[in-house]
Short mmCIF file of C-alpha atoms in Angstrom, two decimals:
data_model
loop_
_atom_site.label_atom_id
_atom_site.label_comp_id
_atom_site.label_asym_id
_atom_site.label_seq_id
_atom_site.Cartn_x
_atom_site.Cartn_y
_atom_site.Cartn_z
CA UNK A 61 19.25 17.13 -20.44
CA UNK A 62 18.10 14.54 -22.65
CA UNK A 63 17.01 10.79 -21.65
CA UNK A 64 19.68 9.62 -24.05
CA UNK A 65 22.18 12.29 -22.42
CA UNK A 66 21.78 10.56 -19.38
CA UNK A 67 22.09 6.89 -20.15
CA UNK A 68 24.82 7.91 -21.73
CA UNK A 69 25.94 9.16 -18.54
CA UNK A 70 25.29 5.80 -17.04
CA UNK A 71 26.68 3.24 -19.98
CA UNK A 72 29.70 1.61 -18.35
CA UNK A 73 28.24 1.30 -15.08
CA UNK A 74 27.43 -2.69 -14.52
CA UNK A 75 28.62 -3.81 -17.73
CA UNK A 76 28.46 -7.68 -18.19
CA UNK A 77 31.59 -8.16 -19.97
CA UNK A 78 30.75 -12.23 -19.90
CA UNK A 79 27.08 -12.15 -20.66
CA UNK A 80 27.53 -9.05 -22.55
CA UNK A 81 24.70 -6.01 -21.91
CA UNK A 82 24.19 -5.43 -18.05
CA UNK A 83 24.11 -7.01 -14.59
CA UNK A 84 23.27 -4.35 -11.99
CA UNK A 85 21.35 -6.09 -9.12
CA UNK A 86 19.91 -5.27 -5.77
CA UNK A 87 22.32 -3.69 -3.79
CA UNK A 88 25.83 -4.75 -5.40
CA UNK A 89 27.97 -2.26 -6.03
CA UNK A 90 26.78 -1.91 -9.24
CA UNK A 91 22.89 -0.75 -8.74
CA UNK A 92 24.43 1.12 -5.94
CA UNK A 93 26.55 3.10 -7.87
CA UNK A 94 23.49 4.17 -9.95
CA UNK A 95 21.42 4.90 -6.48
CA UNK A 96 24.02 7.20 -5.72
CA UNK A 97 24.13 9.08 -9.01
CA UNK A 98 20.79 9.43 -9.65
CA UNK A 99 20.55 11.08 -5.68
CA UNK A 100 23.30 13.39 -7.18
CA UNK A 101 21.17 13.97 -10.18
CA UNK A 102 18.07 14.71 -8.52
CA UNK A 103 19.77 17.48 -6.08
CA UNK A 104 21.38 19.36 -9.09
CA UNK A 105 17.49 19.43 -9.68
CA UNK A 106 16.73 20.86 -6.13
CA UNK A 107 14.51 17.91 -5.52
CA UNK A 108 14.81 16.28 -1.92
CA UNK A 109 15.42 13.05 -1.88
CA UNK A 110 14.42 10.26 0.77
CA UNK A 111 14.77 6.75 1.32
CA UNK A 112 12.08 4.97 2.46
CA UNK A 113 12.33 1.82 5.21
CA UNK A 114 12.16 -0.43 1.81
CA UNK A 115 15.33 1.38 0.14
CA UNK A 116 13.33 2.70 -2.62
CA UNK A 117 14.45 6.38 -3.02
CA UNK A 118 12.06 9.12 -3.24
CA UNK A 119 13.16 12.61 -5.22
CA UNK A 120 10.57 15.30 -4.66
CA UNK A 121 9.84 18.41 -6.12
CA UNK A 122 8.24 20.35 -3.78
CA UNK A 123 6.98 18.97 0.12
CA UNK A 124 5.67 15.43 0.15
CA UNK A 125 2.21 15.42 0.68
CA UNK A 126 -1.23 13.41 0.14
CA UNK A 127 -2.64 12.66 -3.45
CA UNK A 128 0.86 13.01 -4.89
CA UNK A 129 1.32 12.50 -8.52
CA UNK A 130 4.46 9.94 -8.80
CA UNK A 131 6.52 8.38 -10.95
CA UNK A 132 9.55 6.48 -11.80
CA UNK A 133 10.75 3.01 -12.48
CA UNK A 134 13.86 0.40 -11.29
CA UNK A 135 17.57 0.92 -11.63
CA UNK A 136 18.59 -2.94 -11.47
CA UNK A 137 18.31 -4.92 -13.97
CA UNK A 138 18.52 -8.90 -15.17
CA UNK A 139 21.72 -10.97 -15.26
CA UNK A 140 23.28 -9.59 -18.84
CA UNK A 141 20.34 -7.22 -19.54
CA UNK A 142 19.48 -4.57 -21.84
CA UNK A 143 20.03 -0.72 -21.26
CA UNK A 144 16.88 0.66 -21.37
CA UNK A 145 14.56 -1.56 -19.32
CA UNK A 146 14.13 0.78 -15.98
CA UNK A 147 16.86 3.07 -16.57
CA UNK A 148 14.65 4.69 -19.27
CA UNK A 149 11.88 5.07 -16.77
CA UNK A 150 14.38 7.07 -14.35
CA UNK A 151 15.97 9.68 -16.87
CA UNK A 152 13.09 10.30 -18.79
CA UNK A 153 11.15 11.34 -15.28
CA UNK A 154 14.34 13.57 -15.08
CA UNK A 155 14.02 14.90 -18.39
CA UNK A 156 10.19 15.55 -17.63
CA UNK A 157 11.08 17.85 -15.01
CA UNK A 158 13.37 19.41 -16.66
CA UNK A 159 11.52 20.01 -19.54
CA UNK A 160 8.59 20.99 -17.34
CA UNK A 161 10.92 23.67 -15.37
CA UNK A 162 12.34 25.06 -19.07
CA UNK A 163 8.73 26.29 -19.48
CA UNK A 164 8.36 27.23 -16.11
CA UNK A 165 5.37 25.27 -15.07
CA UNK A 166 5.35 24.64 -11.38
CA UNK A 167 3.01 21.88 -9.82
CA UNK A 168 0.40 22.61 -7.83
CA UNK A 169 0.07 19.29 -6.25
CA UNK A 170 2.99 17.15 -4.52
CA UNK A 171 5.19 15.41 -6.84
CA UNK A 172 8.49 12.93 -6.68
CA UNK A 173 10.42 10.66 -8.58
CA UNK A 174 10.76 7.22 -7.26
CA UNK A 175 13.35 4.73 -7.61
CA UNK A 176 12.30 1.09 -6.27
CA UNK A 177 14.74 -1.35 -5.40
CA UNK A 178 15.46 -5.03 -6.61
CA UNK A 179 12.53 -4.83 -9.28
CA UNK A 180 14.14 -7.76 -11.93
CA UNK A 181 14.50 -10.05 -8.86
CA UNK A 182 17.99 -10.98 -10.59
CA UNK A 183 19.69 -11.00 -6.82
CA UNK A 184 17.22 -12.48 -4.81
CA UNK A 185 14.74 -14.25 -7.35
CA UNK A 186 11.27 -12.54 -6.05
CA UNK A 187 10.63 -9.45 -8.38
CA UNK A 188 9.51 -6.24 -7.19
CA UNK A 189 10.82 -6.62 -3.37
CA UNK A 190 10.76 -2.69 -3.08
CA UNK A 191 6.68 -2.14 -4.08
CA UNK A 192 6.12 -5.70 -2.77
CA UNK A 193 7.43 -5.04 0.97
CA UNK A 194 6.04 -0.84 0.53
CA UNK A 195 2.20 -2.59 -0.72
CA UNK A 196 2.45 -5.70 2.04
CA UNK A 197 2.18 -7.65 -0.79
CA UNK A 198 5.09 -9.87 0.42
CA UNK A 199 5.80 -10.66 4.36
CA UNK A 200 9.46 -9.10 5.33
CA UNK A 201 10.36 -12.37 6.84
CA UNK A 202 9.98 -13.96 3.86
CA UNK A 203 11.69 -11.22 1.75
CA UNK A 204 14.57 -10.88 4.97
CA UNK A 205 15.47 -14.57 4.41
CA UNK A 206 16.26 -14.52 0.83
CA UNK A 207 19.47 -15.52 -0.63
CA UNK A 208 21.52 -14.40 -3.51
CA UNK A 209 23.92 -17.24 -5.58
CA UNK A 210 26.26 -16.15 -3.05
CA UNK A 211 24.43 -17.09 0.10
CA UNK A 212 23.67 -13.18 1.20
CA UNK A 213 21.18 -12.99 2.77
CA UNK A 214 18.75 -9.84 2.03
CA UNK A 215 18.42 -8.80 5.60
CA UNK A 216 22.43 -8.70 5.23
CA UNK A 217 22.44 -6.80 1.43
CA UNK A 218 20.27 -4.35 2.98
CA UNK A 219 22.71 -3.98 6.27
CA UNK A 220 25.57 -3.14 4.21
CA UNK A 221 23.60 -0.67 2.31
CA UNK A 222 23.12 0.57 5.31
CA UNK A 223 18.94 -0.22 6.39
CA UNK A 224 17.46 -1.42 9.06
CA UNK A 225 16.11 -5.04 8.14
CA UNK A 226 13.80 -4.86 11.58
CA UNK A 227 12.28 -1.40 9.63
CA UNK A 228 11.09 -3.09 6.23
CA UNK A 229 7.36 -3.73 5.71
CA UNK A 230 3.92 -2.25 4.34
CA UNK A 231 4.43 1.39 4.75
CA UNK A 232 0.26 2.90 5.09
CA UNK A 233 1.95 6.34 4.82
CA UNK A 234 4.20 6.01 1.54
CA UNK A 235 0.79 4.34 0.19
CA UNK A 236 -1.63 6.90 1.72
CA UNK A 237 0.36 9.50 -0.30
CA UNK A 238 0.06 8.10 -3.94
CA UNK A 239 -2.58 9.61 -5.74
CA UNK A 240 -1.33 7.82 -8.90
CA UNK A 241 1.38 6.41 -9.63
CA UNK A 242 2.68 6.46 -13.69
CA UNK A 243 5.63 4.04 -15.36
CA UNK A 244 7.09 4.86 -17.88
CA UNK A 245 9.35 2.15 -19.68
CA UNK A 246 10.64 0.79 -22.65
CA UNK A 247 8.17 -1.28 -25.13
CA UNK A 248 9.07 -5.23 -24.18
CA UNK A 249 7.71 -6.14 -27.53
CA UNK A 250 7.22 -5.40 -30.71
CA UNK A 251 3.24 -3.74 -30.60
CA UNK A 252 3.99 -0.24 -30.74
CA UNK A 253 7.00 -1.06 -33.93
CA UNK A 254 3.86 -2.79 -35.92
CA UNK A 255 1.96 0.10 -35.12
CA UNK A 256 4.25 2.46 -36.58
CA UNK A 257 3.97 5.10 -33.63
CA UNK A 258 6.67 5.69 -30.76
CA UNK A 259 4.59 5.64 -27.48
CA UNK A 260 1.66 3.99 -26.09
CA UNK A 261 -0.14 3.26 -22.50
CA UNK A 262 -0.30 -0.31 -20.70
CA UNK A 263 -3.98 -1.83 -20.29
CA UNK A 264 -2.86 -5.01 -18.53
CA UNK A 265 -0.09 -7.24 -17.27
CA UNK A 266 -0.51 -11.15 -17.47
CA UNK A 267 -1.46 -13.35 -14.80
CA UNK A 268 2.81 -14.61 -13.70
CA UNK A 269 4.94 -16.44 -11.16
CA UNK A 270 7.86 -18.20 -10.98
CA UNK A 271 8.43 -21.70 -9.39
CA UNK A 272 11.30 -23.57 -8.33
CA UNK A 273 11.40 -27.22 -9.53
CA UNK A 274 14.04 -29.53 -7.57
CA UNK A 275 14.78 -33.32 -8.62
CA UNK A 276 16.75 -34.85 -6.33
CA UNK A 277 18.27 -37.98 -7.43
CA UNK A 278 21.74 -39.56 -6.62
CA UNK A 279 24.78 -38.03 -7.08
CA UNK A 280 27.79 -40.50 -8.24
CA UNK A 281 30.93 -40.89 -10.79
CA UNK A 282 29.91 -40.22 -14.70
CA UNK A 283 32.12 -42.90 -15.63
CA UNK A 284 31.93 -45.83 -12.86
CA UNK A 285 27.96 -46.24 -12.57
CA UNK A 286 26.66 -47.83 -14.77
CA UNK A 287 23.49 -46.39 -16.64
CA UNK A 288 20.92 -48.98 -15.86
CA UNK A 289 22.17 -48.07 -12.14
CA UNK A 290 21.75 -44.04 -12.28
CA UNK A 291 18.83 -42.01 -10.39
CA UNK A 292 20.21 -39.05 -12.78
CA UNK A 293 17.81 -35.62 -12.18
CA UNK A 294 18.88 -33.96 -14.84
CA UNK A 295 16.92 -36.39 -16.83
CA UNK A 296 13.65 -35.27 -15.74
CA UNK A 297 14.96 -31.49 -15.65
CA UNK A 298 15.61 -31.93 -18.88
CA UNK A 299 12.31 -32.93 -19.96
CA UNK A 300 10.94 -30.07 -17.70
CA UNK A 301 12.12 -27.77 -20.11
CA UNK A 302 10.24 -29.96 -23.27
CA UNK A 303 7.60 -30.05 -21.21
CA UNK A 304 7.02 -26.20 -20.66
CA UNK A 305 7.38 -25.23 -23.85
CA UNK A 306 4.43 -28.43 -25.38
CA UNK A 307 1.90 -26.86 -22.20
CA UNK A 308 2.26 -23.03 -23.30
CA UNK A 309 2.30 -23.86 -26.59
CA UNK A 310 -1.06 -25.44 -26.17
CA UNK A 311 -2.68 -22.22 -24.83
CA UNK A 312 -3.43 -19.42 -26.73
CA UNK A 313 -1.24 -16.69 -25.51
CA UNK A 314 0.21 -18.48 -22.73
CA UNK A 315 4.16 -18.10 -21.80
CA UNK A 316 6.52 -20.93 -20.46
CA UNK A 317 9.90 -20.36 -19.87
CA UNK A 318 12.72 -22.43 -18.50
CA UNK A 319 16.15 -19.82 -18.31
CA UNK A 320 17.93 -20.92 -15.68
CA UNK A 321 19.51 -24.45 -14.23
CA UNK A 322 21.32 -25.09 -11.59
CA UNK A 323 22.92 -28.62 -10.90
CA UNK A 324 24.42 -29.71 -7.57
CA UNK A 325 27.21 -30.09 -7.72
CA UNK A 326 27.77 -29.56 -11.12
CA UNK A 327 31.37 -31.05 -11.96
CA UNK A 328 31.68 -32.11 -15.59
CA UNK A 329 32.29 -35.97 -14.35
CA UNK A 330 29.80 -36.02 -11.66
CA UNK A 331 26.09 -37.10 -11.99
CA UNK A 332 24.08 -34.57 -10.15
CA UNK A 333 22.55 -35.25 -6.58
CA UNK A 334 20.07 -32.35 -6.95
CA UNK A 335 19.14 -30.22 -10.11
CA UNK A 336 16.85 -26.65 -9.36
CA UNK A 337 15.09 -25.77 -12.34
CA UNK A 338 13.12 -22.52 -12.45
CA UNK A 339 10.00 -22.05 -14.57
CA UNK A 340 8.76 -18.57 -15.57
CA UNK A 341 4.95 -19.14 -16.87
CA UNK A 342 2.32 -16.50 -17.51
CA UNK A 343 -0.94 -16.15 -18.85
CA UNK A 344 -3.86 -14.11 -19.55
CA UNK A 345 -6.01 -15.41 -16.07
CA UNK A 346 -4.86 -16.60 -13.20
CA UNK A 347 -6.82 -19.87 -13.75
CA UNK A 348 -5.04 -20.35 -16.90
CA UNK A 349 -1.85 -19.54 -15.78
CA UNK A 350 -2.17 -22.57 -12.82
CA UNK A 351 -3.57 -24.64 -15.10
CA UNK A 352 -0.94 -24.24 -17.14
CA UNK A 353 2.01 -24.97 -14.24
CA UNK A 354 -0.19 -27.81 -12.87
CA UNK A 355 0.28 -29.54 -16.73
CA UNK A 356 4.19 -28.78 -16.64
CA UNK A 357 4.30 -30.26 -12.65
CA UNK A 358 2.55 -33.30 -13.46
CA UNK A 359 5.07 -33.69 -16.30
CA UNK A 360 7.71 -33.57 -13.73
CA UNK A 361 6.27 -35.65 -11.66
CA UNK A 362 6.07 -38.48 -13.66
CA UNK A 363 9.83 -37.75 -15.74
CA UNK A 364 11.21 -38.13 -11.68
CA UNK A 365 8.85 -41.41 -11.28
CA UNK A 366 10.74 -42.64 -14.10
CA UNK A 367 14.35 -41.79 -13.35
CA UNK A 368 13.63 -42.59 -9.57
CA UNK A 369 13.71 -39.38 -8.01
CA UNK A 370 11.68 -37.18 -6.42
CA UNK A 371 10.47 -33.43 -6.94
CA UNK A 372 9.64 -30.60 -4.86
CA UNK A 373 7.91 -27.49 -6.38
CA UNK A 374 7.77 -24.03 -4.46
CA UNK A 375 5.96 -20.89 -5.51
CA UNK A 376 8.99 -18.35 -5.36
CA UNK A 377 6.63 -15.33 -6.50
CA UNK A 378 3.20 -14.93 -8.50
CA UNK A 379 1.24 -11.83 -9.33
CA UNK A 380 -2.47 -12.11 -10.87
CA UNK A 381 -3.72 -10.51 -14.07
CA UNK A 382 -3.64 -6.69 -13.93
CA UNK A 383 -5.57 -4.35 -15.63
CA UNK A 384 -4.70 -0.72 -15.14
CA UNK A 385 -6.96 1.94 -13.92
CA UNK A 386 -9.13 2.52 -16.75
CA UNK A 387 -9.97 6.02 -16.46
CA UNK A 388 -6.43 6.84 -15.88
CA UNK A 389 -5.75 4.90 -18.98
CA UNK A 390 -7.94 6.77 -21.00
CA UNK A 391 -7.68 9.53 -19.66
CA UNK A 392 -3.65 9.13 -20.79
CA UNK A 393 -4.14 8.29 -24.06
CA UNK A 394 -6.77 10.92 -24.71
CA UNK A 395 -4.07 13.47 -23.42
CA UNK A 396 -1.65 11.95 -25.76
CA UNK A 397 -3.90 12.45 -28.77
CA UNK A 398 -5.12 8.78 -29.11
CA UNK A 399 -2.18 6.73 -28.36
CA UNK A 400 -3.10 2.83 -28.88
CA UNK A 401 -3.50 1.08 -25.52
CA UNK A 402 -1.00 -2.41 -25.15
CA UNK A 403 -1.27 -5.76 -22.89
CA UNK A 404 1.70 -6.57 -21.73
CA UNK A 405 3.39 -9.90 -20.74
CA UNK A 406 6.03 -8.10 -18.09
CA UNK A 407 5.69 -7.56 -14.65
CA UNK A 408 6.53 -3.95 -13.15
CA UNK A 409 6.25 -2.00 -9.86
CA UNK A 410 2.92 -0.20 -11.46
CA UNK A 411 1.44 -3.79 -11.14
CA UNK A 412 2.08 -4.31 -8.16
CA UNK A 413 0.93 -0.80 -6.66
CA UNK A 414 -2.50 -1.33 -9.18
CA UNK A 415 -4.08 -2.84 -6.00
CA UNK A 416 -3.55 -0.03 -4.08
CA UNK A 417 -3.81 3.09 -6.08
CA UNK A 418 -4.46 4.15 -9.67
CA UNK A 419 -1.51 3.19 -11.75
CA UNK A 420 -0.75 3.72 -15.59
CA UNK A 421 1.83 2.68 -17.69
CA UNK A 422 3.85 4.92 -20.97
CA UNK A 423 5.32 2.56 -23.25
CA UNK A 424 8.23 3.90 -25.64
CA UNK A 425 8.91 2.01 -28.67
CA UNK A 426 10.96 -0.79 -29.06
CA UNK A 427 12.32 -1.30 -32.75
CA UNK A 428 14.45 -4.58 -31.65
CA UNK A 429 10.98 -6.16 -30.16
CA UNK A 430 13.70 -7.39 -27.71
CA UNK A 431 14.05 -7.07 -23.75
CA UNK A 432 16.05 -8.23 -20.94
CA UNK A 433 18.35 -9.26 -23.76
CA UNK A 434 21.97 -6.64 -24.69
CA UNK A 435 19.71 -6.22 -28.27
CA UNK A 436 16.82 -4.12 -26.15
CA UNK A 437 16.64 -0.60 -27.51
CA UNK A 438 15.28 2.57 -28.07
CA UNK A 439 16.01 5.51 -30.84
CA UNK A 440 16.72 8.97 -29.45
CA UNK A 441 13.87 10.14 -30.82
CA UNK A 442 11.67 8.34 -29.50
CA UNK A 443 13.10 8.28 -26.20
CA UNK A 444 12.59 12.32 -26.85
CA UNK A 445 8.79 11.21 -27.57
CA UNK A 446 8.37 9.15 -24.66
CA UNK A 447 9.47 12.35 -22.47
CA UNK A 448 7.54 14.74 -23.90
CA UNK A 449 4.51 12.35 -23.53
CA UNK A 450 5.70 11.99 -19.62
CA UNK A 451 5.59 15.49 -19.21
CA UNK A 452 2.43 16.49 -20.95
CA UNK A 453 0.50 13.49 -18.47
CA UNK A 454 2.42 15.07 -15.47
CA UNK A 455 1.85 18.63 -16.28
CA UNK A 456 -2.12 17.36 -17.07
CA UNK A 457 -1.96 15.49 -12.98
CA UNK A 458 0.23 18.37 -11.02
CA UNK A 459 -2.47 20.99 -12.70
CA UNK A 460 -5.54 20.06 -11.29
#
């Protein structure tokens, strides 16, 4: 089948008829829905197909087994999201093997198809919990103890899905048997559309976090206080935003981003007691990149001086700069006749695992230049190009 085949398959599951595009997050029933097709997709395949103690589902072709060659993306996406971003990562690793079987190639070396969980972070705010808890790279108290909008816990998401919370953790084994690990995924940009060609390879993710900015001020009656009388926080959340935007905008390449706002208790005719505003910044450095938040949280600081409130900042999640596994970069784009070689401003599950083991990424061209947005997309075509390219890497890895 082809990778447009089978996100056609997949089009009206988790549709966002308020945001418009997508909302499929960790463990609802939409993402789950998708977990359990693409298990049913993988056996029509013959592939066996695990779960691991961090829900991330495993589909291999042949026994597992050290130096595996793996690869595979997320299922969930961001609130109102595009189609492609993960999905196309999934089907296209599909669509490699089948393409791979229709010639009859078998692979010499251990191979699967892996699924992680909760990789947007749209449910429980921390991106990549699946690679994150399989790489150690965040503590599973931490990661147990986060809540959704809803007040779920993710010890209790997991439950109902049917995991043991007490089991989650750095897994040495799932680790000990990557012998690379390569995403592919849609472009989240516009490099490879200015480029005129349809695929590419990752060299390296920006420095990125996210932080949680709370002003806590007074909460009273919009129309009986008086303004001269107000301790208002969304007065300084407000000029958080302003002040994001002036800091990256002084840094050459930097991102700032202010997309969500949450005021407590947010009735039309009620000042807020508390507002939580949530800053997305990246950067090409890690040094940068704090340099850059410090700027925005001394901005804060002094907007709640003003109003008379006070802020709190915590560091929900941060990754530092990563740059890919050169030879395996090069090594991809030599087997892909030259492809050009992209930085990239999104974090993924290859980022994560780059400390660990060799990781690459395929990029497939985005014509929109859009992402995590309904307008995200990707021709047929090139979707067809991006699995072809997957295959001719794997085939290259599972040879040798």
């Amino acid at each position: 089948m082809t990778a447009s085949s089978l996100l056609g398959d997949i089009a009206d599951v988790g549709r966002d008829r308020s945001r418009g595009g997508y909302s499929r997050h960790g463990f609802d029933s939409a993402e789950l829905s998708l977990r359990e097709w693409f298990v049913a997709e993988a056996v029509d395949r013959g592939l066996d197909v695990t779960c691991d103690r961090n829900g991330n589902l495993w589909a291999w072709w042949g026994p597992p087994g050290p130096d595996a060659i793996i690869t595979g993306s997320h299922l969930d996406s961001v609130p109102g999201g595009g189609a492609f971003d993960g999905p196309l990562g999934v089907v296209s690793a599909l669509a490699a093997v089948d393409a791979m079987r229709a010639k009859g190639f078998k692979p010499s070396k251990p191979f699967a198809i892996v699924v992680f969980a909760e990789e947007e972070g749209g449910r429980f705010g921390v991106a990549c919990l699946g690679s994150r808890l399989m790489s150690g790279a965040i503590d599973p108290s931490v990661a147990l103890n986060l809540r959704d909008p809803d007040g779920v816990s993710f010890a209790e998401a997991v439950s109902a899905a049917g995991l043991d919370p007490a089991r989650m953790g750095r897994d040495a084994e799932a680790l000990a048997n990557i012998g690379c690990f390569i995403e592919l995924h849609v472009e989240q940009g516009r490099g490879l559309i200015d480029l005129g060609v349809p695929v590419g390879v990752a060299s390296s993710i920006l420095a990125h976090g996210r932080w949680r900015f709370s002003f806590t001020g007074e909460g009273n009656h919009a129309g009986a206080t008086p303004i001269d009388d107000r301790r208002d926080p969304m007065l300084p959340a407000s000029q958080l935003v302003l002040a994001a935007r002036a800091a990256a905008s002084g840094v050459d390449g930097a991102r700032a981003t202010i997309g969500r706002i949450q005021p407590i208790p947010g009735g039309t005719n009620v000042i807020a007691s508390t507002v939580d505003v949530w800053l997305d910044a990246r950067a090409a450095t890690d040094e940068v990149t704090r340099n850059v938040v410090a700027e925005i949280k001394a901005a804060g600081l002094s907007a709640a001086e003003d109003e008379g409130c006070s802020l709190t900042v915590t560091e929900e999640s941060y990754g530092d700069t990563v740059i890919f596994d050169p030879a395996l970069r090069d090594r991809l784009a030599e087997q892909l006749g030259g492809v050009p070689a992209l930085q990239t401003g999104a974090g993924h599950d290859a980022g994560i695992l780059a400390a660990h083991v060799p990781t690459a990424m395929l990029f497939v061209r985005n014509p929109t230049g859009v992402s995590h947005a309904p307008a995200e997309h990707a021709e047929p075509d090139d979707c067809e190009a991006g699995v072809a390219a997957l295959a001719t890497v794997l085939e290259h890895h599972l040879s040798t």
